[in-house]
Every structure is written in structure tokens, then in C-alpha cells.
């Protein structure tokens, strides 16, 4: 069995997964990584303590695969940098963790892990090329080209959430320091913020979707605008990559019945004629296990 | 020797190139392809007559490599479609031409040929990954990933000229039927159109650059705005592909001393912090022979 780990901004999930994929046996209540200021040694200690505890009660674990919110030097397990943990630079995370727990450890960017999982086991299965988008508190992306995960020259490929979407006179600010990024319009966080601005009500994207279904005009407009912006960003990616399959996972993908038609309408406006109608946009069939399955698939 | 051919919108160029690249011996006065309505048979006849004439007076030609303004099924020489010649669909151009002249013929998209030429022999030499931009009457793009030309799933990758650039309230119309495309701001044609709108003077992009150098405020602003828009589009490509080398060829690259600083400034604004400063933007060292050298390099 492989111990699959998905290190998120707010919690660390762990699961046991057979090496050929298949059933995900999620292991425990979710634990937190701690604050942004965590040092390299604290991080190694925290993760290796968690892993050791799991390994001691499951003696069939042969390796650990980890999805982590950061940029990795291709295939090496060396964390180059992490927007969430800005104090970490060029840390051989996989190497240090492997030494600490005496098992092989592979690591890769979390959104790329989700893409790998979706490509191997989910809605992207059977497609040589795949653009996968994670739609949660932020927006991430992962790309598979010719069956191979694409990392870019410095492990930072597919910063999909920071593609600029045009057509706004007052572009919304983004966490990256810029403005007008698709993440500032279409992430769960952005949807929640826009709903608060329009209605004065503070609630989450799931609830906003339910309100939209019940006829709340503001909620519906904001979700459709999120889909429109997603379509604009997907169109930019298609114009560059001419890719035929896009999959979307993450909590806010729950708004699919409103999101998907808005994405398709926007794609149809944005694409040049010969590219129109060639791309299918699918909802993930794995949902929140894509990242864990992809992390397990790093081992092989 | 290889007969290299660059089929442009306004003329067909031919050259003799040794199979290892090197010197480009351009052959003859440039001839025209004819109007948009040319039929499949007329096109084959016109090109094969031209090639036969050349072959009859150069008996050392072993193969023909052609860059053509259209989309090709990867590696097959089958023209799927061509924006300039909309009546052509799924034509085995390379096969029919090969039969007509009894020599091996390879064909690929013209902008991708320019990328291949720049990567093998020009400013992109030695870089595994390259984004090449052709800046002429239109704007094209070609991508090399891990040393291999990237075509996309339907031969339409790198429609770089039709990336949308944000921040305009009244987006300019583009030949693709959309609006706000980088080609509508930064091609030689767009620069000329914008200068006419501002000054009432009809002149070409080369002359507008000379006017800018002599202190013409409108000319300078329009060229800098073109560089700004190019930087925005390049930033979108970098956010998706994390690519470190960009090369630019084509007639309007002659405005480099004004264009390049504007591109760099725009990139610095548009990129997220971890991607800033990683990419070098270089002017082609091959200039208008990149496409011919790339067409010759299709043979092998």
C-alpha cells in the first residue's frame, strides 16, 4: 500500500491507496499544518511524526506520495518555493522526510497531483492530454501532455488561477499582488466576497449556489460571472495548447449546473472559429480524492 | 540540398539549404500564391510547377520542406484547414505535392517552422524549451517543448496572436472575428491602423518606428502600447507554461529598441512574484530566414 498525503492550506489529509489506484481508504481526522511561519525543521518534524504514527499501525506501507502547495524542481522532490510558506526555499523535502521515516517519498505540486489523479483514474482517463483545474479557496491547474505531467522549467507551470481575464474596468485585487486574475472572480473565496459586497450577507460558496438555485438574483449572477471568467481563462489555455479535454474538481465545482453552461457560453465567444467546439469541459468524477490518488500515483 | 519553401500570405519564398542548416541561398524573385479563392487543384498545380522549375535547374535537391499558413495534422503533412484559404479542408498537400514532383515533401504550420528554425539555428539555440513569436502583418506563435515542436491536438497550438489582452474599455476588433486580441494591437498592420487613427497619416510600421525615433509622440506611444500588449500576452503564456526563453522575429521586430523595454516592463507587472525575472525575451538572430531554415529542418 501507498500512504497518500494531500497537504492543503488548512489541513493535511492522509489515505491508504493500493499501488494500482482503486479504493481510497482515508485515514484519520484531518490535521492542520500550522501557521504560515512554520520553519523547515518544524515542518519536517510535524509531517514525519504524523507519517511515523500511521506507519507504525499499518505495516504494509511501502512508500509515501505527497501533494504539497508549492513548486518542485521536476521529479526531484526538492521544494523550490511555496506561496503559502514563503520562508521555505530549495528544501529537499522528499529527501529529508524519506530519511526521517525510512521509506521512499515522492512529492509534487498539489494541483498537478490532482491532474495526475484525474488523468489516471477520473474523468480524464483515456485522454493523452488534459488540463485539470482545481476550484476551491484558490484556483490551481495541472497539465498532462502526451500522458506526462508537465511541470515547466522551474516547476511553476499552470498558474492557471493567475491568468488575467479581460473586460473589467475595475479589476478585482488578487492574493498574488496583481489584479484581474481569474482567481479573484471564480474561486470559492471570490464568490463569497462578491456575494457579501452585493448582499451584505457573509456566507460560503456552497450556500451561495443553493441560494442561486432558489432564485437569488445576486447569487445567480455572481456564479454565472465566475463561469464566464473561467471560460475566458480556459480559452486562453486552449489558444496556446489546443487541448481537447478540461476537467474541473474542487468544492466550488458543486455549482456545476450553473457554472458549466456559463463556461461553455464564454468559450464559444472567446475561441477563434477553428478552435470552437473541439474542447469538452467535464466535472471531476473523483472530486476531493483526485489529489490523494495523484499523490499515490507519484510512486512507481 | 533541401528546397525550403515559405508560403506567406502575399508571396512564396524559396531557398536552397544544406541538410544541416547553414547558409540560406534564396532562389528567386518572390511569387504570389494568388487570391483567397484558389482551389485545391490550382494550389497543387501552382506549387508543383514552381518546384519542378527549380528542381530542373538544381539537380542536387533531395527533398522539399514547406512552411504553410494553416493547421496540419501532427507530422502527417495533411492540411486540416487554413484561415487564409477557407475552402481547403483535410487536403493531403504534402502527399499530392510529393507525387507531383517525385521527391519527399514535409509540411508544417509557418509560425511553427519559424520556431523550429530559431530553435535549431538562431537565438533559441541550446534551449530545450522555446516560445517563438512572429511579428508581421499578423502575429503567430510556435512552441518547442523539450526539443520537440508542439502542435496541439488538432495542429492549432500557439494561436498566440489571438490571446486576449485586458484593460481596454473599447477593445479593437480582430480579423478572427473577436476583439481585444494581441494581434489587434501589436501586429504591423494594427500599429499602422492605430497611427492612421491618431495622426491621419497612412504609413507602414517601419516608418512609424522611424518617426518614433525622431520624436513623434503618437508613433512612440503606439509602439510602446504594442510592446505592453505583447508583454501581457507573453505573461499569460509564461503563467501556463513556465518557459524561460522567448524569441521574436518578423518585420515589426525592427522596432526592438522601443518594443523590448515595453515588453519587459509589462512582464514585470503581469507576472506573479515567483515567475518574475526568469524569462529572457530575445530578438531573432535569423530574422526573415527563420521560417525557411525551419522548413528545411522538417526534413530528417
XYZ file of C-alpha atoms in Angstrom:
600
model
C 0.000 0.000 0.000
C 0.979 3.606 -0.556
C 0.458 6.317 2.002
C -1.028 9.207 0.018
C -0.897 12.675 1.530
C -2.577 15.890 0.420
C -1.150 18.884 2.266
C -3.712 21.637 1.982
C -3.708 25.229 3.130
C -5.934 24.383 6.068
C -5.451 20.660 6.671
C -3.405 17.562 5.904
C -5.291 14.570 4.572
C -3.910 11.040 4.523
C -5.130 7.844 2.879
C -4.023 4.299 2.100
C -4.184 3.526 -1.606
C -3.178 0.356 -3.453
C -0.319 0.951 -5.889
C -2.658 0.450 -8.880
C -5.038 3.125 -7.593
C -8.514 1.913 -6.772
C -10.123 2.392 -3.399
C -9.094 5.337 -1.282
C -9.131 4.454 2.401
C -8.969 7.838 4.075
C -7.209 7.508 7.365
C -7.982 9.953 10.056
C -9.489 13.173 11.118
C -7.840 15.962 9.172
C -4.939 17.711 10.870
C -3.597 21.206 10.326
C -0.195 22.225 9.003
C 0.027 25.153 11.370
C 0.609 28.797 10.602
C 2.410 30.347 7.647
C 5.528 30.952 9.764
C 6.357 27.251 10.273
C 10.117 26.625 9.918
C 11.689 23.967 7.721
C 12.585 21.801 10.729
C 9.131 22.191 12.286
C 7.536 21.165 9.014
C 9.729 18.056 8.644
C 9.116 17.148 12.300
C 5.356 17.625 12.067
C 4.972 15.615 8.879
C 7.360 12.810 9.870
C 5.656 12.446 13.277
C 2.292 12.104 11.504
C 3.689 9.598 8.988
C 5.522 7.547 11.642
C 2.353 7.189 13.652
C 0.472 5.922 10.592
C 3.297 3.600 9.506
C 3.514 2.047 12.969
C -0.117 0.940 12.791
C -0.083 -0.083 9.095
C 2.880 -2.322 8.336
C 2.016 -2.770 4.650
C 3.022 0.766 3.597
C 5.856 0.646 1.065
C 6.145 4.313 0.047
C 4.696 7.779 0.559
C 3.359 10.100 -2.165
C 2.659 13.711 -1.225
C 0.863 16.582 -2.921
C 2.112 19.868 -1.484
C 1.178 23.521 -2.153
C 4.462 24.621 -3.696
C 6.773 24.478 -6.682
C 9.069 21.488 -7.115
C 12.138 21.005 -9.240
C 10.895 18.442 -11.802
C 10.790 14.941 -10.335
C 13.329 15.674 -7.611
C 11.128 16.272 -4.574
C 13.053 19.480 -3.914
C 10.682 22.271 -2.893
C 11.851 25.408 -4.683
C 9.327 27.729 -3.056
C 5.805 27.859 -1.692
C 3.496 30.884 -1.820
C 1.868 29.740 1.439
C 5.179 29.154 3.227
C 7.376 31.944 1.858
C 10.222 31.199 4.281
C 10.969 27.868 2.574
C 13.409 27.815 -0.356
C 15.231 24.937 -2.061
C 14.374 22.425 0.642
C 14.897 18.741 -0.147
C 11.560 17.951 1.484
C 11.161 14.481 -0.035
C 14.747 13.534 0.844
C 14.520 14.716 4.457
C 11.130 13.068 5.000
C 12.363 9.827 3.442
C 15.342 9.818 5.787
C 13.119 10.531 8.785
C 10.662 7.687 8.154
C 12.932 5.234 6.246
C 10.558 4.876 3.275
C 10.704 6.184 -0.306
C 8.948 9.576 -0.541
C 7.828 11.366 -3.733
C 6.381 14.881 -3.765
C 4.821 17.149 -6.343
C 2.683 20.286 -6.587
C -0.818 19.652 -5.193
C -2.752 20.849 -8.243
C -0.530 18.747 -10.502
C -1.266 15.747 -8.248
C -4.981 16.381 -8.730
C -4.396 16.464 -12.509
C -2.444 13.184 -12.337
C -5.221 11.575 -10.286
C -7.958 12.773 -12.639
C -5.955 11.632 -15.659
C -5.209 8.165 -14.299
C -8.458 7.364 -12.535
C -11.110 10.010 -13.199
C -12.867 11.988 -15.906
C -9.578 12.483 -17.773
C -8.911 8.758 -18.112
C -8.048 7.662 -21.647
C -7.098 11.170 -22.831
C -3.444 11.722 -23.718
C -3.716 15.418 -22.920
C -5.553 17.008 -20.030
C -5.950 20.416 -18.472
C -7.219 19.982 -14.914
C -8.485 22.874 -12.808
C -8.965 22.827 -9.044
C -11.690 25.168 -7.926
C -11.544 25.782 -4.200
C -10.475 28.593 -1.884
C -7.956 29.335 -4.658
C -7.747 28.163 -8.263
C -4.975 25.820 -9.361
C -4.156 23.988 -12.545
C -2.280 20.922 -13.710
C -1.383 19.854 -17.214
C -0.780 16.419 -18.708
C 0.820 16.383 -22.159
C 1.156 13.121 -24.036
C 0.463 11.248 -20.808
C 3.254 13.033 -18.910
C 2.727 15.618 -16.115
C 4.061 18.971 -17.316
C 5.988 20.948 -14.694
C 7.576 23.801 -16.662
C 11.170 24.927 -16.448
C 11.064 25.890 -12.766
C 8.194 23.722 -11.521
C 5.712 26.595 -11.813
C 3.677 25.645 -14.871
C -0.095 26.087 -14.865
C -0.504 29.068 -12.615
C -3.980 28.959 -14.124
C -5.579 30.908 -11.279
C -3.481 33.931 -12.173
C -4.422 34.159 -15.816
C -5.845 37.593 -16.410
C -9.433 37.794 -17.542
C -10.309 40.849 -19.571
C -13.286 43.132 -19.740
C -13.401 44.691 -16.302
C -12.896 48.398 -15.777
C -12.238 47.945 -12.080
C -10.304 44.688 -11.861
C -10.548 42.870 -8.548
C -7.373 42.516 -6.490
C -5.827 39.073 -6.215
C -3.793 37.448 -3.455
C -0.801 37.313 -5.842
C -0.425 41.079 -5.618
C -1.847 41.659 -9.087
C -5.400 42.252 -10.183
C -7.880 40.871 -12.669
C -6.783 37.237 -12.155
C -9.444 34.570 -12.723
C -8.946 33.508 -9.076
C -10.227 36.949 -7.990
C -13.578 36.213 -9.697
C -14.147 32.478 -9.726
C -12.626 30.905 -6.604
C -14.962 29.950 -3.754
C -13.410 32.773 -1.743
C -14.001 35.329 -4.515
C -17.601 34.205 -4.991
C -18.204 34.584 -1.275
C -16.580 38.047 -1.241
C -18.600 39.244 -4.238
C -21.833 37.995 -2.681
C -21.045 39.864 0.530
C -20.363 43.051 -1.456
C -23.693 42.751 -3.271
C -25.961 41.468 -0.496
C -24.214 42.255 2.810
C -24.535 38.556 3.703
C -21.397 36.618 4.674
C -21.726 33.003 3.586
C -19.814 30.313 1.697
C -19.874 29.412 -1.992
C -21.898 26.230 -1.383
C -24.639 28.218 0.299
C -24.494 30.865 -2.443
C -25.090 28.131 -5.017
C -28.125 26.925 -3.058
C -29.433 30.479 -2.875
C -28.956 30.825 -6.651
C -30.979 27.648 -7.206
C -33.766 29.123 -5.099
C -33.873 32.249 -7.285
C -31.485 34.667 -5.541
C -30.573 37.031 -8.396
C -27.256 38.241 -6.932
C -26.130 34.679 -6.206
C -27.008 33.518 -9.714
C -25.280 36.450 -11.407
C -22.094 36.009 -9.382
C -21.845 32.282 -10.127
C -22.548 32.848 -13.813
C -19.934 35.582 -13.898
C -17.497 33.135 -12.246
C -18.252 30.634 -15.027
C -17.805 33.354 -17.634
C -14.374 34.256 -16.218
C -13.368 30.577 -16.037
C -14.343 30.206 -19.689
C -12.199 33.200 -20.618
C -9.177 31.705 -18.854
C -9.773 28.221 -20.310
C -9.994 29.835 -23.771
C -6.548 31.401 -23.301
C -5.140 27.975 -22.411
C -6.824 26.339 -25.424
C -5.495 29.030 -27.795
C -1.975 28.212 -26.624
C -2.223 24.458 -26.125
C -5.032 23.262 -28.442
C -6.138 20.764 -25.821
C -9.443 18.894 -26.116
C -10.194 17.810 -22.550
C -10.610 20.001 -19.475
C -11.634 18.623 -16.084
C -12.621 20.614 -13.004
C -12.548 19.435 -9.400
C -12.789 21.132 -6.008
C -15.519 22.304 -3.678
C -16.907 25.041 -5.906
C -17.345 22.532 -8.775
C -20.524 21.696 -6.816
C -22.111 24.675 -8.582
C -21.708 22.745 -11.882
C -25.324 23.077 -13.132
C -24.880 26.873 -13.219
C -21.131 27.011 -13.825
C -20.869 24.656 -16.789
C -23.306 26.424 -19.163
C -21.624 29.770 -18.368
C -18.181 28.277 -19.107
C -19.346 26.827 -22.445
C -21.037 30.071 -23.487
C -17.896 32.035 -22.671
C -15.636 29.557 -24.524
C -17.814 29.890 -27.579
C -17.379 33.682 -27.563
C -13.672 33.649 -26.794
C -12.282 30.982 -29.104
C -11.304 31.634 -32.710
C -13.577 29.804 -35.182
C -11.339 26.783 -35.995
C -10.917 26.025 -32.258
C -14.621 26.312 -31.362
C -16.414 23.169 -30.278
C -13.328 20.977 -30.038
C -12.968 21.000 -26.246
C -15.046 19.106 -23.689
C -15.236 20.527 -20.153
C -16.010 17.794 -17.633
C -16.664 17.772 -13.937
C -14.257 15.591 -11.967
C -15.571 12.126 -11.187
C -13.152 11.837 -8.249
C -13.985 15.090 -6.565
C -11.899 15.578 -3.455
C -9.893 12.358 -3.850
C -8.172 13.386 -7.128
C -5.231 14.875 -5.222
C -4.772 11.803 -2.987
C -4.952 9.396 -5.950
C -2.476 11.526 -7.881
C -0.087 11.667 -4.911
C -0.202 7.856 -4.695
C 0.437 7.676 -8.462
C 3.725 9.577 -7.988
C 5.118 6.274 -6.684
C 6.146 3.883 -9.498
C 20.332 20.124 -50.659
C 16.828 20.776 -49.406
C 14.403 23.052 -51.175
C 12.922 25.183 -48.398
C 9.659 26.986 -49.054
C 7.878 29.637 -47.007
C 4.335 30.187 -48.270
C 3.278 33.587 -46.993
C 0.016 35.446 -47.306
C 1.445 37.687 -50.025
C 4.312 35.718 -51.550
C 6.088 32.362 -51.787
C 9.781 32.322 -50.934
C 12.133 29.513 -51.919
C 15.702 28.729 -50.911
C 18.315 26.007 -51.125
C 19.583 24.944 -47.707
C 22.078 22.219 -46.817
C 20.508 19.453 -44.729
C 22.490 20.533 -41.649
C 21.162 24.096 -41.929
C 23.788 26.739 -42.518
C 23.704 29.121 -45.445
C 20.378 30.064 -46.931
C 20.636 30.558 -50.676
C 17.414 32.346 -51.538
C 16.394 31.431 -55.042
C 14.299 33.838 -56.956
C 12.100 36.823 -57.058
C 9.152 36.211 -54.738
C 6.000 34.902 -56.360
C 2.409 35.207 -55.184
C 0.068 32.432 -54.127
C -2.902 34.115 -55.754
C -6.220 35.080 -54.271
C -8.043 33.544 -51.311
C -10.347 31.611 -53.615
C -7.637 29.354 -55.084
C -8.883 25.758 -55.405
C -7.071 22.686 -54.124
C -6.062 21.653 -57.646
C -4.903 25.163 -58.587
C -2.795 25.310 -55.428
C -1.145 21.938 -56.119
C -0.567 22.896 -59.752
C 0.884 26.291 -58.908
C 3.247 24.964 -56.250
C 4.351 21.886 -58.193
C 5.036 23.970 -61.318
C 7.201 26.294 -59.222
C 9.026 23.380 -57.576
C 9.530 21.489 -60.867
C 11.107 24.521 -62.453
C 13.533 24.856 -59.545
C 14.318 21.120 -59.416
C 15.054 21.033 -63.156
C 17.795 23.622 -62.764
C 19.202 22.270 -59.432
C 19.775 18.533 -59.637
C 21.109 18.220 -56.071
C 17.703 18.714 -54.363
C 16.766 15.615 -52.343
C 13.619 16.800 -50.533
C 11.262 19.745 -50.030
C 10.306 21.313 -46.679
C 7.407 23.766 -46.632
C 6.063 26.222 -44.074
C 2.423 26.973 -44.885
C -0.174 29.272 -43.259
C -2.522 26.570 -41.969
C -3.111 23.829 -39.433
C -1.608 20.398 -40.021
C -2.388 17.041 -38.508
C 0.771 16.365 -36.469
C 3.634 15.204 -38.674
C 1.382 13.979 -41.491
C 1.519 16.841 -43.967
C -2.280 16.806 -44.116
C -3.661 20.340 -44.136
C -6.688 20.365 -41.834
C -7.676 23.958 -42.524
C -6.246 27.363 -43.320
C -7.693 30.703 -42.194
C -6.366 32.331 -45.392
C -7.719 29.621 -47.692
C -11.008 28.675 -46.020
C -12.102 26.454 -48.920
C -9.363 23.901 -48.149
C -10.105 21.097 -45.670
C -8.268 17.830 -44.945
C -6.069 18.064 -48.008
C -3.042 15.752 -48.175
C -0.965 18.638 -49.502
C 2.426 17.065 -48.768
C 1.355 13.751 -50.341
C -0.037 15.319 -53.501
C 2.955 17.621 -53.962
C 5.351 14.728 -53.373
C 3.591 12.712 -56.046
C 3.642 15.645 -58.463
C 7.385 16.314 -58.178
C 8.650 12.811 -57.226
C 10.521 14.000 -54.132
C 9.816 13.628 -50.388
C 7.797 16.635 -49.116
C 7.252 17.673 -45.475
C 4.937 20.494 -44.431
C 4.103 22.275 -41.198
C 2.484 25.481 -39.951
C 4.555 28.524 -40.974
C 4.904 30.023 -37.473
C 5.923 26.628 -36.094
C 8.555 26.419 -38.866
C 9.909 29.800 -37.742
C 10.066 28.453 -34.161
C 11.906 25.326 -35.360
C 14.376 27.451 -37.326
C 15.006 29.807 -34.408
C 15.410 26.861 -32.037
C 17.838 24.958 -34.259
C 19.892 27.800 -35.699
C 19.013 31.127 -34.078
C 18.551 32.910 -30.769
C 16.760 29.876 -29.301
C 19.687 27.508 -29.932
C 20.679 25.477 -26.899
C 17.359 25.986 -25.085
C 15.223 22.877 -24.598
C 12.054 24.980 -24.463
C 11.195 27.955 -26.626
C 8.247 30.209 -27.281
C 8.765 31.913 -30.633
C 6.620 34.815 -31.822
C 6.376 36.081 -35.401
C 5.547 39.758 -35.552
C 4.455 40.787 -39.021
C 1.187 41.671 -40.744
C -0.308 39.197 -38.239
C 1.091 37.645 -35.068
C 1.896 33.934 -34.931
C 3.485 31.667 -32.393
C 5.370 28.391 -32.246
C 6.319 26.311 -29.249
C 9.188 23.892 -28.693
C 8.892 21.696 -25.595
C 11.807 19.509 -24.595
C 13.302 19.969 -28.036
C 10.138 18.828 -29.830
C 7.791 21.100 -31.846
C 4.417 21.215 -30.103
C 1.401 21.060 -32.423
C -1.560 20.543 -30.084
C -4.335 18.019 -30.517
C -5.612 19.388 -33.826
C -2.500 21.147 -35.142
C -3.703 24.530 -33.846
C -1.473 25.149 -30.836
C 0.006 28.598 -30.240
C -2.666 30.825 -31.655
C -0.654 33.409 -29.751
C -1.934 36.337 -31.809
C -5.441 35.696 -30.553
C -4.664 35.771 -26.843
C -6.853 38.414 -25.308
C -5.113 41.356 -23.675
C -7.048 43.033 -20.934
C -7.532 46.574 -19.820
C -9.252 48.195 -22.742
C -12.754 49.601 -22.484
C -13.191 49.652 -26.226
C -11.363 46.558 -27.429
C -10.119 46.681 -31.011
C -11.678 44.271 -33.495
C -9.521 41.426 -34.762
C -9.522 39.604 -38.090
C -10.535 36.416 -36.232
C -13.999 37.856 -35.618
C -13.305 38.530 -31.943
C -11.914 41.599 -30.263
C -9.166 42.515 -27.844
C -6.649 40.045 -29.347
C -2.965 40.990 -29.054
C -2.791 40.934 -32.874
C -5.273 43.832 -32.945
C -2.762 45.992 -31.012
C 0.733 44.774 -31.781
C 0.919 43.472 -35.363
C 2.491 45.702 -38.000
C -0.980 46.131 -39.513
C -2.504 47.151 -36.157
C 0.301 49.637 -35.463
C -0.225 51.187 -38.877
C -4.013 51.383 -38.326
C -3.628 52.964 -34.895
C -1.178 55.545 -36.230
C -3.605 56.460 -39.010
C -6.414 56.864 -36.455
C -4.263 59.166 -34.307
C -2.414 61.171 -36.981
C -4.396 60.798 -40.196
C -1.199 59.587 -41.893
C -1.221 56.242 -43.696
C 2.209 54.622 -43.438
C 3.826 51.310 -42.507
C 5.141 50.094 -39.162
C 8.796 50.528 -40.196
C 8.210 54.186 -40.987
C 6.224 54.641 -37.765
C 9.220 53.295 -35.831
C 11.492 55.810 -37.584
C 9.051 58.599 -36.749
C 9.039 57.475 -33.115
C 12.850 57.631 -33.019
C 12.667 61.195 -34.343
C 10.346 62.223 -31.505
C 6.831 61.646 -32.930
C 4.747 61.275 -29.760
C 1.874 59.316 -31.330
C 4.281 56.903 -33.024
C 6.192 56.304 -29.782
C 3.047 55.760 -27.723
C 1.577 53.301 -30.210
C 4.764 51.208 -30.390
C 5.118 51.214 -26.602
C 1.489 50.194 -26.250
C 2.159 47.365 -28.738
C 5.076 46.227 -26.532
C 2.864 46.474 -23.453
C 0.202 44.265 -25.075
C 2.847 41.776 -26.241
C 4.153 41.601 -22.657
C 0.646 40.893 -21.378
C 0.192 38.031 -23.846
C 3.679 36.628 -23.163
C 2.884 36.752 -19.427
C -0.224 34.605 -19.987
C 1.908 32.053 -21.839
C 4.547 32.053 -19.083
C 1.910 31.586 -16.366
C 0.715 28.457 -18.163
C 3.991 27.073 -19.488
C 6.725 28.393 -17.150
C 9.048 28.830 -20.097
C 12.330 30.735 -19.803
C 13.143 31.720 -23.381
C 11.038 33.783 -25.768
C 12.268 34.830 -29.224
C 10.629 37.296 -31.588
C 11.106 37.549 -35.344
C 9.315 39.300 -38.187
C 9.314 42.719 -39.785
C 7.950 44.649 -36.810
C 10.717 43.218 -34.571
C 12.750 46.008 -36.213
C 11.207 48.321 -33.597
C 13.116 46.330 -30.936
C 14.804 49.309 -29.158
C 11.321 50.629 -28.255
C 9.434 47.337 -28.153
C 11.736 45.344 -25.881
C 11.735 47.699 -22.846
C 7.936 47.955 -23.063
C 7.612 44.149 -23.165
C 9.903 43.717 -20.139
C 8.075 46.407 -18.145
C 4.730 44.788 -18.899
C 6.003 41.295 -17.998
C 7.213 42.618 -14.677
C 3.735 43.973 -13.876
C 1.814 40.955 -15.132
C 3.756 38.007 -13.699
C 3.196 36.616 -10.225
C 6.228 37.176 -7.960
C 7.834 33.689 -8.193
C 7.767 33.840 -12.013
C 9.221 37.354 -12.307
C 12.674 37.727 -13.849
C 13.002 34.122 -15.012
C 12.286 34.707 -18.693
C 14.576 36.211 -21.317
C 12.964 37.843 -24.363
C 15.345 37.847 -27.324
C 15.182 39.264 -30.809
C 15.598 36.664 -33.534
C 19.106 36.385 -34.926
C 17.752 34.861 -38.144
C 15.133 37.444 -38.885
C 13.265 36.609 -42.075
C 15.108 33.325 -42.713
C 13.827 31.558 -39.562
C 10.844 30.136 -41.443
C 12.941 28.875 -44.372
C 15.519 27.253 -42.054
C 12.711 25.636 -40.039
C 11.031 24.347 -43.188
C 14.326 22.756 -44.264
C 14.701 21.252 -40.776
C 11.375 19.404 -41.247
C 13.347 17.013 -43.467
C 15.245 14.367 -41.453
